[in-house]
Amino acid sequence: MARLLVIDDDRSLLELLSDYLSRAGHSVTGAPDGQRGLVAAAAVGPDLVILDATMPVLDGWQTLARLRTASSVPVIMLTARSDEADILRGFAGGVDDYVTKPFSFAQLAARITAILERRASGSQAGEVLRAADLEVDTVRHRVRRAGDLIELTPTEFTILVTLLRSPGRVLSARQIVAAVWGEEYLDETGYIRRYVWHLRQKLEHDPHAPRYVVNERGIGYVFPAD
Amino acid sequence: MHVPAAKVRAWPPSASAASIIRIARWALPVALFAVAVFFEWGEHVRGDGDAISAAFYTEVVVFGLLGPAAVFATLTLVVRLIDAYVRTSDELAAVNRDLETRIAQRTQHLSLATAQLAEANEELAEANEELRELDGLKSEFVSLVSHQLRAPLTNIRGALELVEGSADGLPASARRPLQILSIEADHLASLVTKILDISRLEAGHLSASLGPVALEPLLARACGAALGPENGGRWVLSVAPGLPPAWADEALLEEVVRNLLHNASVHAPSTLPIEVRATIGEGAVRIAVDDHGPGVPAEEQARIFQSFHRVGDRDTTTNGYGLGLYFADKLVAAMGGTIGVTSPLWPDAAAPGARFEVALAVAPEEPPGQDEAEED
């Protein structure tokens, strides 16, 4: 059972969500605006906060900023917009996850559970992989090189993370295919070469002299340990 | 060609000179006759008693009549030529004047037409601007309404989830309506999400993140998600051996394929599988979704990718809003590809079927000799 704080000016949603999450076994406190939400957060000490982005007076982003001055409690943002800019803004402000309205309560409950389990296993730090000047956030699917955001496709991202999780270890094309697409596509190693080439174009300082995705002739690819 | 009147009048001579020629035509022969008679009289009649000889008469006729007659005829011809020339010159001048008048009129008409065209262009530009503004307002309105629908929809779905959690305690007569309510709420939520996605796409907020996309895993995933497991018999997937990756956005392409599969599944009978094929042709990677449905009539094919366009009344029974293909078309265009429909597909009048085909660029290949990292 976790202590949850739901901050939303939609009283119907507050009531329904509190009811649903209580039935799921959580202890739920509701707050109808940002100000009272901050007071409740100080009083209850929640394990997780569910915060509506669009609220009058003190909106979700302002509430989040004040909350972060005193607490690192995980926050799921409820947003009415799914614009990329809002999502990036949310992550930059310390949001752990977000759901876009209209969402299903079951989906929200699953995300709450996932975040709480990650926190409980202490894997928060492990969610961000760092090597050389690269920073790879495996939860939010963000890659930064020397602080600059690098835009990768989901598959390019998965290939990078696969190599990054085993620094210094050479992975064959078949191993990478198995990790990215599954065992049933083991014969499709021809994809990898083209993917790696494009990945290097986006990721490397000099794609002709790669530092992150290095080839071992006749064996495969490696993310160097140093 | 316009010839200046002054040049035309350079010949014949002036009106006074012409008049002199006209007078000379008569005067000169008479004078010549008189001179001839006088000369011949002096030559042939010497005294008062002399008889007038026959030679006198003969020479008077020869020199006094034939000569002046020839001069008269010549001058008559000259006068006629002058008259003809003057007449022709007058006519030419009249034609010139008429031509100038016509040119002036035409120029005026042309100026008027140009002004009208410019005015029409201006009106058209204004109308276009108004249409753009209206379209923007429409998108804004639809987006606003959709945003406003999200909150109550979340609550409706949440309330239904709560009730469904304890549906066992409900009478059987309430369970089915509850189930329908839940399905419709999901459907409405899906519609609102799609409208908002389209709004974002039209506003340029939804951009494609392009990269290589291996099609077989993506298509298998999309088929499984939209039509159930492969062994369910609802779909058949074939991918050409050695097919290169497409140049696309993975998420957007999967959304496109799911839309096409959903479209096929609601229109085609469940007894015949939907065939999905990935091939390469004409320099592009092609994804075709073939169904055994009622097909798309030729007159509908050009409009089927427009928003809110539905083929006949068919979709009223399949809950279509005419947005799936419109959205797919927009997404494919955002990836630099094309989408098209072919129908009929099969020689079956009752179920002619349709093929929706997406063509995408082949992912660029690395230049040869750059990397030899793969396993040998």
XYZ file of C-alpha atoms in Angstrom:
602
model
C 0.000 0.000 0.000
C 1.324 3.388 -0.955
C 0.358 6.882 0.108
C -0.794 8.745 -2.978
C -1.625 12.415 -3.364
C -3.904 13.423 -6.222
C -3.964 17.145 -7.069
C -6.629 18.075 -9.626
C -9.220 20.843 -9.829
C -11.699 18.473 -11.507
C -13.604 17.317 -8.424
C -15.335 14.482 -10.298
C -11.996 13.078 -11.390
C -10.609 13.560 -7.898
C -13.481 11.594 -6.400
C -13.435 8.801 -8.995
C -9.668 8.427 -9.019
C -9.460 8.416 -5.236
C -12.136 5.725 -5.145
C -10.404 3.628 -7.824
C -6.934 3.859 -6.331
C -8.281 3.184 -2.831
C -9.882 0.017 -4.136
C -6.490 -0.886 -5.642
C -5.140 -0.808 -2.097
C -3.584 2.635 -1.893
C -4.121 5.323 0.664
C -5.269 8.331 -1.309
C -5.395 12.004 -0.355
C -7.040 14.476 -2.712
C -6.388 18.190 -3.165
C -8.485 20.446 -5.451
C -5.751 22.968 -6.283
C -1.993 23.432 -6.282
C -1.823 25.442 -3.078
C -3.744 22.906 -1.016
C -1.829 20.150 -2.794
C 1.476 21.553 -1.501
C 0.040 21.763 2.021
C -1.177 18.169 1.773
C 2.195 17.029 0.427
C 3.935 18.508 3.470
C 1.379 16.955 5.815
C 1.024 13.489 4.302
C 4.508 12.851 2.905
C 3.188 10.910 -0.108
C 5.047 8.120 -1.895
C 3.826 9.438 -5.226
C 1.992 12.528 -6.472
C -0.493 12.596 -9.349
C -0.613 16.173 -10.566
C -2.918 17.826 -13.086
C -1.047 20.151 -15.431
C -3.941 22.511 -16.130
C -5.280 24.159 -12.985
C -6.303 27.761 -12.238
C -4.150 30.070 -10.096
C -1.242 27.710 -9.417
C -0.970 25.357 -12.376
C 0.641 21.916 -12.374
C 4.044 23.149 -13.564
C 4.229 25.850 -10.882
C 3.070 23.372 -8.261
C 5.732 20.927 -9.434
C 8.456 23.563 -9.231
C 7.536 24.383 -5.599
C 7.180 20.718 -4.732
C 10.667 20.004 -6.091
C 12.248 22.612 -3.811
C 11.461 20.397 -0.820
C 10.933 16.874 -2.124
C 12.060 14.324 -4.696
C 8.772 12.437 -4.504
C 7.901 10.795 -7.856
C 5.314 12.723 -9.859
C 2.994 11.591 -12.616
C 1.631 14.515 -14.570
C -1.892 14.448 -15.989
C -1.803 16.528 -19.105
C -4.541 17.588 -21.456
C -2.041 18.191 -24.183
C 0.359 15.732 -25.680
C 2.636 18.200 -27.374
C 6.264 17.210 -27.397
C 7.191 20.583 -25.907
C 4.989 19.977 -22.854
C 6.417 16.502 -22.350
C 10.003 17.755 -22.547
C 9.120 20.588 -20.209
C 7.650 18.068 -17.794
C 10.713 15.837 -17.791
C 13.033 18.805 -17.431
C 10.988 19.908 -14.415
C 11.335 16.546 -12.717
C 8.237 14.662 -13.835
C 8.696 10.880 -13.646
C 5.938 9.993 -16.062
C 2.896 11.514 -17.654
C -0.473 10.386 -18.972
C -2.548 12.269 -21.463
C -6.268 12.735 -20.999
C -8.395 10.828 -21.748
C -6.541 8.017 -20.000
C -7.759 4.813 -18.481
C -7.532 4.414 -14.701
C -6.055 0.939 -15.168
C -3.259 2.438 -17.289
C -2.543 5.054 -14.629
C -2.568 2.415 -11.879
C -0.048 0.342 -13.869
C 2.276 3.329 -14.201
C 1.990 4.092 -10.489
C 2.953 0.511 -9.694
C 5.903 0.602 -12.128
C 7.304 3.816 -10.641
C 6.880 2.647 -7.076
C 8.597 -0.669 -7.887
C 11.492 1.136 -9.546
C 11.850 3.342 -6.501
C 11.606 0.360 -4.140
C 14.355 -1.534 -5.989
C 16.529 1.571 -5.893
C 16.970 1.482 -9.642
C 16.301 5.160 -10.059
C 19.979 5.884 -10.590
C 20.310 3.004 -13.002
C 17.679 4.478 -15.308
C 20.214 6.898 -16.680
C 23.239 5.331 -18.380
C 26.335 7.495 -18.660
C 29.437 6.858 -20.726
C 31.961 9.361 -22.021
C 29.922 12.513 -22.705
C 26.764 10.521 -23.411
C 23.759 10.459 -21.098
C 21.019 7.970 -21.954
C 17.754 8.051 -20.025
C 16.274 4.594 -20.562
C 12.894 5.487 -19.103
C 12.266 8.678 -20.986
C 14.089 7.572 -24.102
C 16.310 10.654 -24.181
C 19.895 10.771 -25.359
C 22.151 13.719 -24.648
C 25.674 14.194 -25.938
C 27.592 16.838 -24.005
C 24.202 18.147 -22.900
C 22.722 18.375 -26.398
C 19.598 16.343 -27.106
C 20.158 13.740 -29.852
C 17.037 12.565 -31.630
C 17.069 8.812 -32.247
C 14.354 6.522 -33.537
C 13.111 3.861 -31.058
C 15.150 1.112 -32.745
C 18.316 3.215 -32.925
C 17.800 3.969 -29.233
C 17.397 0.276 -28.401
C 20.574 -0.646 -30.308
C 22.505 2.038 -28.427
C 21.155 0.931 -25.039
C 21.896 -2.726 -25.873
C 25.553 -1.870 -26.529
C 25.748 0.591 -23.651
C 24.517 -1.960 -21.126
C 27.569 -4.120 -21.908
C 30.432 -1.663 -22.266
C 33.616 -3.211 -23.648
C 31.819 -6.389 -24.752
C 31.610 -7.100 -28.478
C 28.085 -8.060 -29.536
C 27.515 -9.900 -32.784
C 24.901 -8.694 -35.248
C 22.779 -11.732 -34.316
C 22.947 -10.831 -30.633
C 21.870 -7.299 -31.391
C 19.022 -8.488 -33.644
C 17.837 -10.850 -30.914
C 17.894 -8.044 -28.349
C 16.150 -5.518 -30.584
C 13.590 -7.530 -32.552
C 13.591 -10.978 -30.992
C 14.939 -14.447 -31.736
C 12.601 -14.946 -34.685
C 14.497 -12.346 -36.733
C 17.991 -13.801 -36.256
C 18.461 -14.177 -40.002
C 17.870 -10.470 -40.609
C 21.327 -9.282 -39.583
C 21.512 -7.225 -42.777
C 19.405 -4.585 -41.042
C 22.013 -3.918 -38.375
C 24.695 -2.499 -40.609
C 22.378 0.111 -42.061
C 20.946 0.986 -38.624
C 24.425 1.388 -37.150
C 25.478 3.631 -40.007
C 22.477 5.942 -39.414
C 22.970 5.779 -35.648
C 26.540 6.973 -36.084
C 25.435 9.832 -38.345
C 23.270 11.135 -35.506
C 25.368 10.186 -32.505
C 29.052 10.418 -33.301
C 31.097 13.604 -33.403
C 32.784 12.163 -36.486
C 30.804 9.262 -37.990
C 33.903 8.172 -39.956
C 35.905 7.782 -36.748
C 33.289 6.450 -34.329
C 33.904 6.618 -30.571
C 30.652 5.150 -29.241
C 29.625 2.408 -31.673
C 32.855 0.811 -32.759
C 33.126 -2.178 -35.083
C 35.235 -5.228 -34.447
C 35.874 -6.544 -37.920
C 34.170 -9.840 -38.559
C 32.745 -10.016 -35.028
C 30.300 -7.250 -34.349
C 29.977 -3.955 -32.523
C 31.109 -2.671 -29.149
C 30.599 0.360 -26.964
C 34.164 0.859 -25.643
C 34.527 0.621 -21.879
C 36.501 3.846 -21.644
C 0.934 47.720 -91.614
C 0.238 51.348 -90.929
C 1.554 53.648 -93.675
C 1.661 57.367 -92.814
C -0.802 59.446 -94.901
C 1.833 62.094 -95.698
C 3.996 59.521 -97.493
C 1.023 58.212 -99.465
C 0.367 61.766 -100.664
C 3.975 62.275 -101.941
C 2.740 61.252 -105.382
C 0.674 62.246 -107.307
C 1.354 65.934 -107.199
C -0.769 68.334 -105.236
C -4.448 68.981 -105.999
C -3.643 72.138 -108.004
C -1.146 70.266 -110.183
C -3.742 67.561 -110.745
C -6.272 70.191 -111.769
C -3.742 71.645 -114.272
C -3.325 68.197 -115.819
C -7.095 67.851 -116.060
C -7.316 71.243 -117.903
C -4.286 70.396 -120.052
C -5.996 67.172 -121.109
C -8.474 69.299 -123.118
C -6.515 72.464 -123.736
C -3.356 70.891 -125.083
C -5.019 68.825 -127.891
C -7.104 71.848 -128.917
C -3.978 74.014 -129.020
C -2.085 71.390 -130.957
C -4.996 71.116 -133.419
C -5.018 74.886 -133.889
C -1.235 74.991 -134.391
C -1.448 72.129 -136.905
C -4.268 73.806 -138.893
C -2.403 77.114 -138.829
C 0.855 75.477 -139.895
C -0.752 73.402 -142.657
C -2.732 76.440 -143.861
C 0.456 78.378 -144.255
C 2.086 75.509 -146.066
C -0.653 74.550 -148.496
C -2.782 77.707 -148.993
C -0.654 80.556 -150.424
C -3.213 83.089 -151.639
C -6.863 83.914 -151.474
C -7.587 82.355 -154.839
C -5.807 79.112 -154.206
C -7.813 76.007 -153.951
C -7.408 73.968 -150.753
C -5.463 70.920 -151.678
C -6.136 67.394 -150.602
C -2.736 67.337 -148.890
C -3.936 70.067 -146.544
C -6.793 67.944 -145.336
C -4.678 64.866 -145.124
C -1.988 66.506 -142.996
C -4.525 68.332 -140.844
C -6.068 64.958 -140.073
C -2.691 63.341 -139.509
C -1.014 66.126 -137.502
C -4.000 68.100 -136.233
C -6.203 65.236 -135.082
C -4.168 62.078 -134.465
C -1.397 63.818 -132.490
C -3.723 65.762 -130.188
C -5.875 62.626 -129.831
C -2.834 60.700 -128.652
C -1.962 63.492 -126.209
C -5.570 63.519 -124.960
C -5.571 59.767 -124.491
C -2.282 59.885 -122.594
C -3.426 62.679 -120.313
C -6.747 60.934 -119.770
C -4.829 57.858 -118.651
C -2.667 59.989 -116.352
C -5.783 61.612 -114.845
C -7.373 58.206 -114.277
C -4.222 56.931 -112.646
C -4.170 59.985 -110.425
C -7.847 59.447 -109.553
C -7.274 55.771 -108.827
C -4.252 56.590 -106.735
C -6.073 59.257 -104.797
C -9.007 56.944 -104.210
C -6.751 54.117 -103.066
C -4.826 56.486 -100.835
C -8.059 57.736 -99.322
C -9.226 54.191 -98.739
C -5.874 53.263 -97.206
C -6.016 56.285 -94.977
C -9.536 55.307 -93.963
C -8.377 51.764 -93.237
C -5.496 53.144 -91.205
C -7.814 55.370 -89.254
C -10.135 52.424 -88.677
C -7.203 50.267 -87.641
C -5.983 52.881 -85.212
C -9.467 53.182 -83.803
C -9.698 49.433 -83.418
C -6.279 49.196 -81.796
C -7.267 51.946 -79.404
C -10.511 50.115 -78.623
C -8.759 46.782 -78.175
C -6.106 48.390 -75.997
C -8.872 49.893 -73.911
C -10.624 46.520 -73.674
C -7.346 44.843 -72.772
C -6.651 47.409 -70.075
C -10.158 46.900 -68.775
C -9.748 43.121 -68.838
C -6.363 43.394 -67.095
C -7.896 45.588 -64.425
C -10.784 43.136 -64.011
C -8.326 40.228 -63.812
C -6.262 42.030 -61.209
C -9.457 42.746 -59.269
C -10.549 39.111 -59.586
C -7.090 37.954 -58.443
C -7.291 40.255 -55.479
C -10.749 38.931 -54.617
C -9.454 35.375 -55.019
C -6.496 36.096 -52.756
C -8.876 37.608 -50.189
C -11.177 34.589 -50.502
C -8.182 32.271 -50.076
C -7.059 34.197 -47.032
C -10.590 33.996 -45.597
C -10.655 30.268 -46.325
C -7.290 29.835 -44.610
C -8.530 31.789 -41.637
C -11.745 29.764 -41.581
C -9.772 26.546 -41.850
C -7.525 27.708 -39.021
C -10.570 28.643 -36.950
C -12.142 25.280 -37.717
C -8.993 23.437 -36.639
C -8.754 25.625 -33.546
C -12.418 25.030 -32.746
C -12.167 21.278 -33.275
C -9.015 21.198 -31.182
C -10.641 23.274 -28.433
C -13.765 21.123 -28.377
C -11.658 17.980 -28.353
C -9.604 19.321 -25.447
C -12.768 20.144 -23.575
C -14.086 16.650 -24.251
C -11.022 15.009 -22.742
C -11.732 15.778 -19.110
C -15.350 14.516 -19.056
C -14.321 11.527 -21.164
C -11.640 10.634 -18.632
C -14.246 10.811 -15.888
C -16.796 8.759 -17.822
C -14.248 6.054 -18.560
C -12.973 6.146 -14.985
C -16.484 5.823 -13.597
C -17.135 2.903 -15.919
C -13.900 1.233 -14.847
C -14.997 1.607 -11.245
C -18.405 0.073 -11.935
C -16.876 -2.695 -14.061
C -14.622 -3.542 -11.121
C -17.712 -4.632 -9.219
C -19.826 -5.748 -12.181
C -20.285 -9.194 -10.656
C -22.786 -7.733 -8.251
C -24.855 -6.230 -11.065
C -27.867 -7.925 -12.657
C -27.229 -9.464 -16.073
C -29.569 -6.912 -17.683
C -27.209 -4.115 -16.591
C -23.948 -5.762 -17.554
C -24.453 -5.666 -21.339
C -25.468 -1.971 -21.466
C -22.465 -1.264 -19.258
C -20.227 -3.128 -21.657
C -21.643 -1.169 -24.618
C -21.195 2.076 -22.702
C -17.588 1.189 -22.047
C -16.922 0.310 -25.699
C -18.527 3.555 -26.889
C -16.568 5.606 -24.371
C -13.333 4.006 -25.608
C -14.410 4.684 -29.163
C -15.129 8.328 -28.417
C -11.803 8.681 -26.608
C -10.059 7.208 -29.625
C -11.853 9.672 -31.918
C -10.933 12.656 -29.747
C -7.311 11.522 -29.643
C -7.264 11.127 -33.420
C -8.770 14.573 -33.993
C -6.165 16.094 -31.711
C -3.384 14.198 -33.480
C -4.638 15.551 -36.798
C -4.800 19.070 -35.349
C -1.201 18.732 -34.171
C -0.136 17.371 -37.534
C -1.859 20.215 -39.412
C -0.390 22.771 -37.043
C 3.073 21.296 -37.611
C 3.444 20.134 -33.990
C 3.684 16.467 -34.944
C 6.911 15.980 -36.835
C 8.355 12.803 -38.261
C 11.568 11.438 -36.766
C 12.961 9.684 -39.807
C 15.345 6.767 -39.767
C 15.681 3.237 -41.133
C 12.723 0.999 -40.328
C 12.931 -2.788 -40.642
C 9.484 -3.642 -41.936
C 8.980 -7.279 -40.991
C 9.034 -6.785 -37.207
C 6.962 -3.617 -37.474
C 4.320 -5.181 -39.736
C 4.109 -8.324 -37.598
C 3.658 -6.168 -34.489
C 1.001 -3.989 -36.144
C -0.898 -7.010 -37.496
C -0.836 -8.694 -34.115
C -2.038 -5.581 -32.338
C -4.793 -4.775 -34.825
C -5.974 -8.238 -35.873
C -4.934 -10.648 -33.159
C -2.363 -13.471 -33.199
C -0.991 -14.723 -36.503
C -2.433 -18.188 -36.080
C -5.895 -16.629 -35.710
C -6.201 -16.719 -39.494
C -7.164 -13.058 -39.755
C -3.995 -11.934 -41.496
C -1.162 -13.173 -43.679
C 2.147 -11.344 -43.855
C 4.757 -11.743 -46.555
C 7.969 -9.751 -46.798
C 10.227 -9.912 -49.849
C 13.562 -11.612 -49.016
C 16.347 -9.109 -48.453
C 13.938 -6.172 -48.352
C 15.920 -3.078 -47.326
C 14.630 -0.929 -44.443
C 12.266 1.897 -45.335
C 13.080 5.520 -44.532
C 10.286 6.391 -42.133
C 9.194 7.224 -38.594
C 8.630 3.947 -36.748
C 5.762 5.161 -34.594
C 3.988 7.024 -37.378
C 4.390 4.164 -39.848
C 2.981 1.687 -37.357
C 0.037 4.039 -36.824
C -0.527 4.165 -40.601
C -0.424 0.377 -40.941
C -2.751 -0.071 -37.985
C -5.195 2.374 -39.563
C -5.142 0.479 -42.840
C -5.559 -2.858 -41.050
C -8.406 -1.514 -38.950
C -10.052 -0.138 -42.063
C -9.721 -3.494 -43.814
C -10.955 -5.448 -40.815
C -14.179 -3.472 -40.410
C -15.099 -3.730 -44.082
C -13.890 -7.196 -45.070
C -15.500 -10.472 -44.003
C -13.693 -12.143 -41.139
C -13.660 -15.458 -43.026
C -11.011 -14.294 -45.500
C -7.589 -13.133 -44.324
C -6.211 -9.653 -44.863
C -3.001 -9.936 -46.845
C -0.127 -7.675 -45.952
C 2.859 -7.595 -48.286
C 6.101 -5.657 -48.219
C 8.021 -5.458 -51.467
C 10.364 -3.191 -53.346
C 9.402 -1.672 -56.667
C 10.112 1.437 -58.716
C 12.796 2.499 -56.288
C 10.494 2.496 -53.266
C 9.608 0.170 -50.426
C 5.931 -0.728 -50.783
C 3.525 -1.935 -48.117
C 0.252 -3.283 -49.492
C -2.813 -4.211 -47.461
C -5.254 -6.310 -49.520
C -8.746 -7.139 -48.349
C -11.788 -8.979 -49.653
C -14.249 -6.269 -48.718
C -16.795 -4.397 -50.831
C -14.045 -2.338 -52.508
C -13.892 1.362 -53.269
C -15.883 2.609 -56.305
C -13.762 4.406 -58.914
C -15.578 7.720 -58.357
C -14.778 7.569 -54.640
C -11.092 6.766 -54.943
C -9.963 10.361 -55.439
C -11.865 11.548 -52.354
C -11.319 8.667 -49.995
C -8.313 10.332 -48.343
C -10.209 13.537 -47.569
C -11.238 14.268 -43.995
C -14.643 13.022 -42.885
C -15.195 11.392 -46.260
C -16.860 8.023 -46.074
C -17.616 5.628 -48.905
C -21.381 5.776 -49.362
C -23.338 4.922 -46.231
C -21.227 1.905 -45.537
C -19.416 3.310 -42.545
C -22.593 4.138 -40.666
C -22.676 0.470 -39.727
C -18.994 0.270 -38.909
C -18.564 3.308 -36.697
C -16.230 5.026 -39.141
C -15.709 8.778 -38.967
C -13.814 9.135 -42.202
C -10.643 10.131 -40.399
C -8.491 6.991 -40.545
C -7.433 7.262 -44.185
C -7.139 11.046 -43.987
C -4.817 10.666 -41.011
C -2.861 7.898 -42.743
C -2.432 10.081 -45.825
C -1.170 13.003 -43.738
C 1.263 10.796 -41.812
C 2.630 9.177 -44.961
C 3.090 12.620 -46.531
C 4.957 13.749 -43.394
C 7.355 10.848 -44.018
C 7.817 11.853 -47.652
C 5.849 8.883 -48.979
C 2.655 8.332 -50.924
C -0.483 6.303 -50.327
C -2.958 5.043 -52.900
C -5.888 2.703 -53.388
C -6.579 0.092 -56.068
C -10.024 -1.423 -56.439
C -11.428 -3.787 -57.603
C -8.769 -6.290 -56.722
C -10.508 -9.610 -57.238
C -12.861 -10.888 -59.971
C -15.705 -11.134 -57.515
C -18.531 -8.634 -57.996
C -19.834 -9.229 -54.469
C -16.447 -8.696 -52.818
C -14.107 -6.909 -55.246
C -11.735 -5.971 -52.438
C -9.277 -3.116 -52.231
C -5.547 -2.650 -51.940
C -4.139 0.248 -49.954
C -0.490 0.719 -50.757
C 2.065 2.905 -49.033
C 5.273 3.749 -50.880
C 8.270 4.980 -48.907
C 11.853 5.796 -49.758
C 14.496 3.138 -49.167
C 16.694 4.004 -46.179
C 19.976 5.406 -47.504
C 22.767 2.878 -47.482
C 26.228 3.522 -46.146
C 28.807 4.252 -48.810
C 30.688 1.055 -49.756
C 33.831 0.185 -47.854
C 33.045 2.327 -44.815
C 32.393 -0.373 -42.280
C 32.953 -4.099 -42.253
C 31.802 -4.782 -38.730
C 29.261 -7.467 -39.357
C 29.911 -11.084 -38.733
C 31.411 -12.807 -41.723
